[in-house]
Short mmCIF file of C-alpha atoms and ligand atoms in Angstrom, two decimals:
data_model
loop_
_atom_site.label_atom_id
_atom_site.label_comp_id
_atom_site.label_asym_id
_atom_site.label_seq_id
_atom_site.Cartn_x
_atom_site.Cartn_y
_atom_site.Cartn_z
CA MET A 1 113.24 112.58 203.44
CA LEU A 2 115.23 115.68 202.59
CA ASP A 3 118.80 116.91 203.55
CA ARG A 4 119.48 120.44 204.70
CA LEU A 5 119.44 121.77 200.94
CA ARG A 6 116.11 120.10 200.12
CA ARG A 7 117.65 117.29 198.42
CA PRO A 8 115.98 113.56 198.60
CA LEU A 9 117.70 110.66 199.26
CA ARG A 10 117.07 108.31 196.13
CA ASP A 11 120.49 106.47 195.32
CA LEU A 12 122.72 104.41 197.40
CA ARG A 13 126.23 103.36 196.20
CA ILE A 14 127.73 100.38 198.01
CA SER A 15 131.39 99.63 198.21
CA VAL A 16 131.77 96.06 198.62
CA THR A 17 135.50 95.66 198.75
CA ASP A 18 138.43 98.40 198.88
CA ARG A 19 140.62 95.87 197.10
CA CYS A 20 140.96 96.14 193.25
CA ASN A 21 143.06 94.09 190.79
CA PHE A 22 143.89 97.20 188.88
CA ARG A 23 146.39 99.94 190.05
CA CYS A 24 145.13 103.05 188.02
CA THR A 25 147.42 105.90 188.51
CA TYR A 26 144.25 108.28 188.91
CA CYS A 27 142.81 106.18 191.76
CA MET A 28 145.10 103.75 193.50
CA PRO A 29 148.36 104.68 192.46
CA LYS A 30 151.03 101.79 192.95
CA GLU A 31 153.20 104.17 195.11
CA VAL A 32 150.61 104.49 197.72
CA PHE A 33 148.56 101.01 197.45
CA GLY A 34 151.79 98.81 197.26
CA PRO A 35 152.19 95.31 198.93
CA ASP A 36 152.31 97.20 202.48
CA TYR A 37 148.99 98.85 202.03
CA MET A 38 146.55 98.13 204.74
CA PHE A 39 143.37 96.96 203.29
CA LEU A 40 140.27 96.19 205.24
CA LYS A 41 140.46 93.02 207.01
CA ARG A 42 137.63 90.21 206.27
CA ALA A 43 136.36 90.75 209.72
CA GLU A 44 135.84 94.47 208.99
CA LEU A 45 133.77 94.05 205.85
CA LEU A 46 130.07 93.88 206.01
CA SER A 47 128.72 90.52 205.20
CA PHE A 48 126.09 90.12 202.59
CA GLU A 49 123.32 89.79 205.10
CA GLU A 50 124.56 93.17 206.84
CA ILE A 51 124.57 94.97 203.30
CA THR A 52 120.83 93.93 202.66
CA ARG A 53 119.75 94.84 205.95
CA ILE A 54 121.08 98.28 205.69
CA ALA A 55 119.93 98.51 201.91
CA ARG A 56 116.36 97.79 202.99
CA LEU A 57 116.63 100.21 205.57
CA PHE A 58 117.69 102.81 202.86
CA ALA A 59 114.84 101.88 200.72
CA GLN A 60 112.48 102.38 203.43
CA CYS A 61 113.94 105.93 203.14
CA GLY A 62 113.36 106.55 199.72
CA VAL A 63 116.38 104.73 198.09
CA ARG A 64 115.08 103.45 194.65
CA LYS A 65 118.44 102.76 192.75
CA ILE A 66 121.58 100.76 193.98
CA ARG A 67 124.81 100.72 192.29
CA LEU A 68 127.60 98.12 193.54
CA THR A 69 130.85 99.53 193.20
CA GLY A 70 134.40 99.42 194.91
CA GLY A 71 137.56 98.92 194.43
CA GLU A 72 136.43 96.40 192.26
CA PRO A 73 133.10 94.78 193.01
CA LEU A 74 133.84 91.46 190.99
CA MET A 75 136.76 90.90 193.22
CA ARG A 76 134.43 90.14 196.15
CA LYS A 77 133.39 86.40 196.40
CA ASP A 78 130.02 85.33 195.17
CA ILE A 79 128.68 89.00 194.76
CA ASP A 80 126.11 87.50 192.40
CA ARG A 81 124.51 86.22 195.50
CA LEU A 82 124.69 89.74 197.02
CA VAL A 83 122.93 90.97 193.70
CA GLY A 84 120.32 88.29 194.24
CA MET A 85 119.54 89.23 198.06
CA LEU A 86 119.18 93.07 196.93
CA ALA A 87 116.81 92.31 193.75
CA GLU A 88 114.49 90.94 196.35
CA LEU A 89 114.10 94.14 198.35
CA ASP A 90 111.02 96.13 197.96
CA GLY A 91 111.35 99.50 196.60
CA ILE A 92 114.58 98.91 194.53
CA GLU A 93 113.76 99.33 191.27
CA ASP A 94 117.35 99.31 189.56
CA ILE A 95 120.47 97.63 190.48
CA ALA A 96 123.73 98.71 188.71
CA MET A 97 127.36 97.99 188.92
CA THR A 98 130.40 99.98 187.95
CA THR A 99 133.33 97.52 187.09
CA ASN A 100 136.80 97.49 185.63
CA GLY A 101 135.44 94.59 183.29
CA SER A 102 138.37 92.57 183.66
CA LEU A 103 136.12 89.95 185.06
CA LEU A 104 133.14 90.26 183.69
CA ARG A 105 133.70 87.29 181.01
CA LYS A 106 133.60 84.99 183.90
CA MET A 107 130.70 86.99 185.91
CA ALA A 108 128.37 88.30 183.37
CA VAL A 109 125.70 85.71 183.24
CA LYS A 110 125.57 84.66 186.66
CA LEU A 111 125.01 88.65 187.32
CA LYS A 112 122.28 88.71 184.97
CA LYS A 113 120.24 85.60 186.42
CA ALA A 114 120.88 87.07 190.01
CA GLY A 115 118.97 90.29 188.81
CA LEU A 116 121.40 93.00 187.78
CA LYS A 117 120.11 95.32 185.49
CA ARG A 118 122.86 97.30 184.17
CA VAL A 119 126.63 97.62 184.20
CA THR A 120 128.96 100.42 183.79
CA VAL A 121 132.35 99.27 182.53
CA SER A 122 135.36 101.71 182.76
CA LEU A 123 137.82 101.84 179.82
CA ASP A 124 139.98 104.75 179.20
CA SER A 125 141.79 103.76 176.21
CA LEU A 126 141.77 101.19 173.13
CA ASP A 127 145.47 101.15 173.07
CA ASN A 128 146.83 98.23 174.87
CA GLU A 129 149.85 99.65 175.88
CA ARG A 130 148.67 103.01 177.07
CA PHE A 131 145.87 101.21 178.90
CA GLY A 132 148.09 98.91 180.67
CA GLN A 133 150.16 101.76 181.88
CA ILE A 134 147.05 103.55 183.19
CA ASN A 135 145.60 100.56 184.92
CA GLY A 136 149.24 100.02 186.20
CA GLN A 137 148.82 95.99 185.76
CA GLY A 138 149.59 95.91 182.01
CA VAL A 139 145.88 94.28 181.67
CA THR A 140 145.04 95.17 177.92
CA ALA A 141 142.10 97.13 176.70
CA ASP A 142 141.01 93.79 174.57
CA THR A 143 140.50 92.36 177.79
CA VAL A 144 138.09 94.46 179.00
CA LEU A 145 136.20 94.88 175.31
CA ASP A 146 135.99 91.00 175.86
CA GLY A 147 134.14 91.65 179.15
CA ILE A 148 132.04 94.19 177.64
CA GLN A 149 131.14 91.79 174.91
CA ALA A 150 130.31 89.06 177.44
CA ALA A 151 128.10 91.74 179.46
CA GLU A 152 126.46 92.35 175.80
CA GLU A 153 125.97 88.73 175.25
CA ALA A 154 124.34 88.21 178.75
CA GLY A 155 121.76 91.03 177.76
CA PHE A 156 122.96 93.73 179.84
CA LYS A 157 122.46 97.85 179.32
CA ILE A 158 125.82 98.99 179.03
CA LYS A 159 127.45 102.23 179.83
CA ILE A 160 131.39 102.98 179.14
CA ASN A 161 133.18 105.34 181.59
CA MET A 162 136.46 107.21 180.19
CA MET A 163 138.26 109.22 182.52
CA VAL A 164 140.34 111.74 180.67
CA ARG A 165 143.39 113.09 182.07
CA LYS A 166 145.70 115.60 180.35
CA GLY A 167 149.08 114.24 178.70
CA VAL A 168 147.51 110.61 179.38
CA ASN A 169 144.48 109.58 177.10
CA GLU A 170 143.06 112.62 175.42
CA GLU A 171 144.07 111.50 172.14
CA ASP A 172 141.90 108.39 172.66
CA ILE A 173 138.59 110.70 172.83
CA LEU A 174 137.76 110.26 169.02
CA PRO A 175 138.74 106.72 168.77
CA MET A 176 136.51 105.66 171.69
CA LEU A 177 133.85 107.58 170.24
CA GLU A 178 134.06 105.97 167.09
CA HIS A 179 134.42 102.56 168.53
CA PHE A 180 131.13 102.59 170.69
CA ARG A 181 129.33 104.43 167.94
CA GLY A 182 126.40 102.15 166.67
CA THR A 183 126.83 99.89 169.82
CA GLY A 184 123.92 101.10 171.71
CA HIS A 185 126.50 101.54 174.68
CA ILE A 186 126.53 105.13 175.88
CA LEU A 187 130.14 106.35 176.50
CA ARG A 188 130.64 108.85 179.26
CA PHE A 189 133.66 110.86 179.40
CA ILE A 190 134.51 112.01 182.83
CA GLU A 191 136.73 114.97 184.03
CA TYR A 192 139.53 113.74 186.32
CA MET A 193 138.41 114.59 189.73
CA ASP A 194 140.24 115.61 193.02
CA VAL A 195 138.98 112.61 195.03
CA GLY A 196 140.89 111.36 197.97
CA ASN A 197 144.57 112.64 198.67
CA ALA A 198 146.59 109.58 196.83
CA ASN A 199 146.70 110.76 193.21
CA GLY A 200 148.18 114.12 193.46
CA TRP A 201 145.32 116.03 191.30
CA ARG A 202 146.10 119.41 190.07
CA MET A 203 143.62 121.58 188.08
CA ASP A 204 146.28 121.48 185.19
CA ASP A 205 145.42 117.98 184.58
CA VAL A 206 141.79 118.47 184.03
CA VAL A 207 140.50 118.02 180.50
CA THR A 208 137.47 120.16 180.70
CA LYS A 209 134.10 119.38 179.36
CA GLN A 210 134.81 122.16 176.90
CA ASP A 211 137.92 120.65 175.87
CA ILE A 212 136.22 117.43 175.29
CA LEU A 213 133.59 119.01 173.00
CA THR A 214 136.05 121.01 171.34
CA THR A 215 137.79 117.66 170.35
CA ILE A 216 134.81 116.13 169.49
CA ARG A 217 133.36 119.07 167.11
CA THR A 218 136.85 118.72 165.05
CA ARG A 219 134.94 115.58 163.32
CA TYR A 220 131.21 115.65 164.29
CA GLU A 221 128.18 118.14 164.51
CA ILE A 222 126.51 117.57 167.99
CA GLU A 223 123.60 118.73 169.89
CA PRO A 224 122.56 118.61 173.24
CA VAL A 225 120.04 115.92 174.60
CA GLU A 226 117.77 116.54 177.50
CA ALA A 227 118.42 114.84 180.74
CA ASN A 228 116.60 111.85 181.27
CA TYR A 229 115.46 112.21 185.16
CA TYR A 230 116.16 114.48 187.86
CA GLY A 231 119.71 114.49 189.18
CA GLU A 232 121.15 112.88 186.11
CA VAL A 233 124.86 113.44 186.42
CA ALA A 234 125.87 113.27 182.57
CA ASN A 235 125.42 116.46 180.20
CA ARG A 236 124.05 114.31 177.25
CA PHE A 237 124.67 115.02 173.55
CA ARG A 238 124.06 113.38 170.23
CA ILE A 239 125.96 113.26 166.98
CA LYS A 240 123.70 115.01 164.57
CA GLY A 241 121.90 113.11 162.48
CA SER A 242 122.28 109.90 164.35
CA LYS A 243 121.00 107.97 167.49
CA ASP A 244 124.59 107.79 169.19
CA GLU A 245 124.56 109.52 172.18
CA PHE A 246 127.45 110.27 174.66
CA GLY A 247 127.69 111.97 177.76
CA ILE A 248 130.26 114.25 179.88
CA ILE A 249 130.36 114.07 183.68
CA ALA A 250 131.96 117.27 184.44
CA SER A 251 132.06 117.26 188.22
CA VAL A 252 134.98 119.94 188.12
CA THR A 253 133.74 122.58 185.68
CA ASP A 254 130.11 122.03 185.67
CA PRO A 255 129.42 120.63 189.34
CA PHE A 256 125.70 118.95 189.98
CA CYS A 257 125.40 119.27 193.80
CA GLY A 258 122.06 120.66 193.63
CA SER A 259 120.42 117.67 192.67
CA CYS A 260 122.78 115.13 194.34
CA THR A 261 120.75 112.41 195.62
CA ARG A 262 123.41 109.90 196.46
CA ALA A 263 124.46 108.29 199.58
CA ARG A 264 127.56 106.04 199.84
CA LEU A 265 128.27 103.05 202.05
CA SER A 266 131.79 101.99 202.46
CA ALA A 267 132.61 98.20 202.41
CA ASP A 268 133.07 98.43 206.27
CA GLY A 269 129.59 99.94 206.91
CA SER A 270 130.05 103.68 207.27
CA VAL A 271 127.72 105.99 205.27
CA TYR A 272 129.32 108.90 203.37
CA THR A 273 126.99 111.72 202.13
CA CYS A 274 129.48 113.35 199.68
CA LEU A 275 132.25 111.79 197.21
CA PHE A 276 134.58 114.10 199.07
CA ALA A 277 133.79 113.58 202.58
CA SER A 278 136.26 113.72 205.24
CA LYS A 279 134.52 111.28 207.56
CA GLY A 280 131.59 108.65 207.21
CA HIS A 281 129.15 107.66 210.01
CA SER A 282 129.59 104.07 211.18
CA LEU A 283 126.08 101.86 210.66
CA ARG A 284 128.19 98.64 211.29
CA ASN A 285 129.22 99.58 215.06
CA PRO A 286 125.70 100.10 216.12
CA MET A 287 124.39 97.15 213.98
CA ARG A 288 126.82 94.72 215.30
CA ASN A 289 126.13 95.85 218.83
CA GLY A 290 122.56 95.05 218.40
CA ALA A 291 120.69 98.40 217.12
CA THR A 292 117.05 97.47 216.03
CA ASP A 293 115.99 98.43 212.69
CA GLU A 294 114.06 101.67 214.06
CA GLU A 295 117.30 102.82 215.93
CA LEU A 296 119.07 102.21 212.51
CA LEU A 297 116.56 104.24 210.71
CA ALA A 298 116.72 107.07 213.03
CA LEU A 299 120.17 107.22 212.74
CA ILE A 300 120.29 107.48 208.60
CA GLU A 301 117.35 109.75 208.93
CA SER A 302 119.75 112.12 211.03
CA ILE A 303 122.70 111.68 209.00
CA TRP A 304 120.72 112.49 205.53
CA GLY A 305 118.68 115.28 207.46
CA ASN A 306 121.93 116.96 208.39
CA ARG A 307 123.64 116.60 205.11
CA ALA A 308 124.73 120.35 203.62
CA ASP A 309 127.51 118.90 201.20
CA ARG A 310 128.11 120.34 197.90
CA TYR A 311 131.95 120.12 197.62
CA SER A 312 132.26 120.30 193.84
CA GLU A 313 130.31 123.84 193.88
CA GLU A 314 132.58 124.99 196.58
CA ARG A 315 135.94 123.55 195.13
CA GLY A 316 139.11 125.58 196.07
CA ARG A 317 137.00 127.88 198.32
CA LYS A 318 137.56 126.00 201.54
CA GLY A 319 141.34 125.26 201.73
CA PRO A 320 142.65 121.52 201.48
CA ARG A 321 140.96 118.89 203.70
CA HIS A 322 141.58 115.38 204.25
CA LYS A 323 139.34 113.08 201.72
CA ILE A 324 138.34 109.74 201.91
CA GLU A 325 139.99 107.71 198.93
CA MET A 326 137.93 106.58 195.77
CA SER A 327 138.44 103.04 196.02
CA TYR A 328 137.13 102.95 199.52
CA ILE A 329 133.88 104.28 198.87
CA GLY A 330 133.50 103.88 195.23
CA GLY A 331 132.75 106.16 192.07
N1 SAM B 1 136.69 99.30 189.76
C1 SAM B 1 135.62 99.81 189.22
C2 SAM B 1 135.64 100.61 187.99
O1 SAM B 1 136.78 101.29 188.10
O2 SAM B 1 134.79 100.71 187.16
C3 SAM B 1 134.77 100.69 190.08
C4 SAM B 1 135.08 101.77 191.10
S1 SAM B 1 135.95 103.02 190.21
C5 SAM B 1 136.34 104.08 191.72
C6 SAM B 1 134.66 103.73 189.74
C7 SAM B 1 134.88 104.98 188.67
O3 SAM B 1 135.70 105.95 189.20
C8 SAM B 1 135.94 104.60 187.46
O4 SAM B 1 134.78 104.70 186.25
C9 SAM B 1 136.98 105.15 187.51
O5 SAM B 1 137.14 105.51 186.08
C10 SAM B 1 136.50 106.55 188.35
N2 SAM B 1 137.53 107.47 188.96
C11 SAM B 1 138.55 106.79 189.85
N3 SAM B 1 139.04 107.92 190.15
C12 SAM B 1 138.72 108.95 189.47
C13 SAM B 1 139.30 110.53 189.37
N4 SAM B 1 140.16 110.66 190.11
N5 SAM B 1 138.65 111.25 188.72
C14 SAM B 1 137.50 110.79 187.97
N6 SAM B 1 137.04 109.75 187.79
C15 SAM B 1 137.72 108.69 188.53
FE1 SF4 B 2 140.66 99.84 190.62
FE2 SF4 B 2 138.16 101.10 189.42
FE3 SF4 B 2 140.04 102.31 191.00
FE4 SF4 B 2 140.92 101.60 188.56
S1 SF4 B 2 139.56 103.12 189.01
S2 SF4 B 2 142.15 101.53 190.19
S3 SF4 B 2 139.73 99.77 188.55
S4 SF4 B 2 138.99 100.84 191.68
FE1 SF4 B 3 127.12 114.82 195.41
FE2 SF4 B 3 129.45 115.41 196.73
FE3 SF4 B 3 129.67 115.11 194.19
FE4 SF4 B 3 128.32 117.49 195.08
S1 SF4 B 3 130.47 116.87 195.40
S2 SF4 B 3 127.62 115.73 193.48
S3 SF4 B 3 127.37 116.57 197.03
S4 SF4 B 3 128.98 113.68 195.89
#
C-alpha cells in the first residue's frame, strides 16, 4: 500500500493515553496543561480490544512495527495486557515503547514477559535539578536512570532520547554521551521541534544537528555509520576506534519525510498521517457504529492512499497552522 508520494505503510505508533505524570516544558507546559486541562475521558479512549482490532487491520495493510507511546504509556493501567494482545498479531515483527522511564522499575519485567521487544527512554539531562525543571515535576534523573537499569535487568534493548534545546540542556550533550558509552544503549539527540502549538517553539531555540556534532567533536573523533534500514530516522555516528554509536534526529534541519512510513493512532482512535497534522480521521466512530473489518480496511487504505504529508520538508513555507499536540498523538 503506497501513499501519494509512493511511501509504504510500515509503522504504527499508538498513543494509549494523552495523560502524563511529567510536564516537560517543550511538550506539556504546566501553563497549558494545568488542573483545568480537559484530557480525554475514559469512554473516549479506545479499549485494548479496539486498539488490537485496529492494529490487526493495519498489519494487514503492511504494518510490521508497533510503537506504544503517549502521553506516558505506562500511565495506562495494565498496559502489559495490551502488549500481550499485540504480540499475538500476525505480521507484527516488533513492538517497542517510548517512555519517560519513571515507572519502568515497576513495569519492566511485566512488559518483557508480555512480549515488548525494545524500549526508548527519554532523558534530557543527568543533572537532577535541571532535569526536575525540564520535566516540570521535580522528578530526578536518578529515578529515570533507575528505570533504565530495571529495563536493562529485564533484558530489553534500550535507546535513550535526549531532546536538546538552546539555553536549557546543551551542556548535557557531552556528559550524556560519556555516561552511555559502553552500555550498549544508543543515545539519540533530538532537535527541538515545532510540534503542536503549546510550547511556543522558535527556530532560535533549536540546537541543530551541526551544533550537536560540533560540540561532540570538541572531545571525540567521530565517523558516520550506514543506516540500518529504509526509513531510519536517526543519522548514525560512531566514536572512532570504538563500538559506541549515537544518533541525531534532525527533523528540523535534515528532514526525512521522503522515507516516512509511519501512521499514528491517537488514544481516542483517530489516524494521523503526520506528526504535524492538523486533523485526524476517526476509526473509533465507524467502529463503534458497527463497521465491518472490510469497511475499516477500506477506510485505512483511503486515508493512506490520499496521504501527501511532508511537513518538515515544507516547514516555514506554508504559513502557520493549527497542529495537534505531541502528548495527544505521541512522538
Ligand atoms: N512520555 C513518553 C516520553 O517522554 O518518552 C512518550 C511520549 S513523548 C511525546 C515522545 C518523545 O517526544 C520524547 O522523547 C520527547 O522528548 C519527545 N518530544 C516531545 N516534545 C518534543 C518537541 N517539541 N521536540 C522534540 N521532541 C519532543
Ligand atoms: Fe510527558 Fe513525554 Fe511529553 Fe514529557 S515528553 S510531558 S514525559 S509525554
Ligand atoms: Fe513523517 Fe510528517 Fe515527520 Fe515528515 S513531518 S517525517 S511526513 S511525520
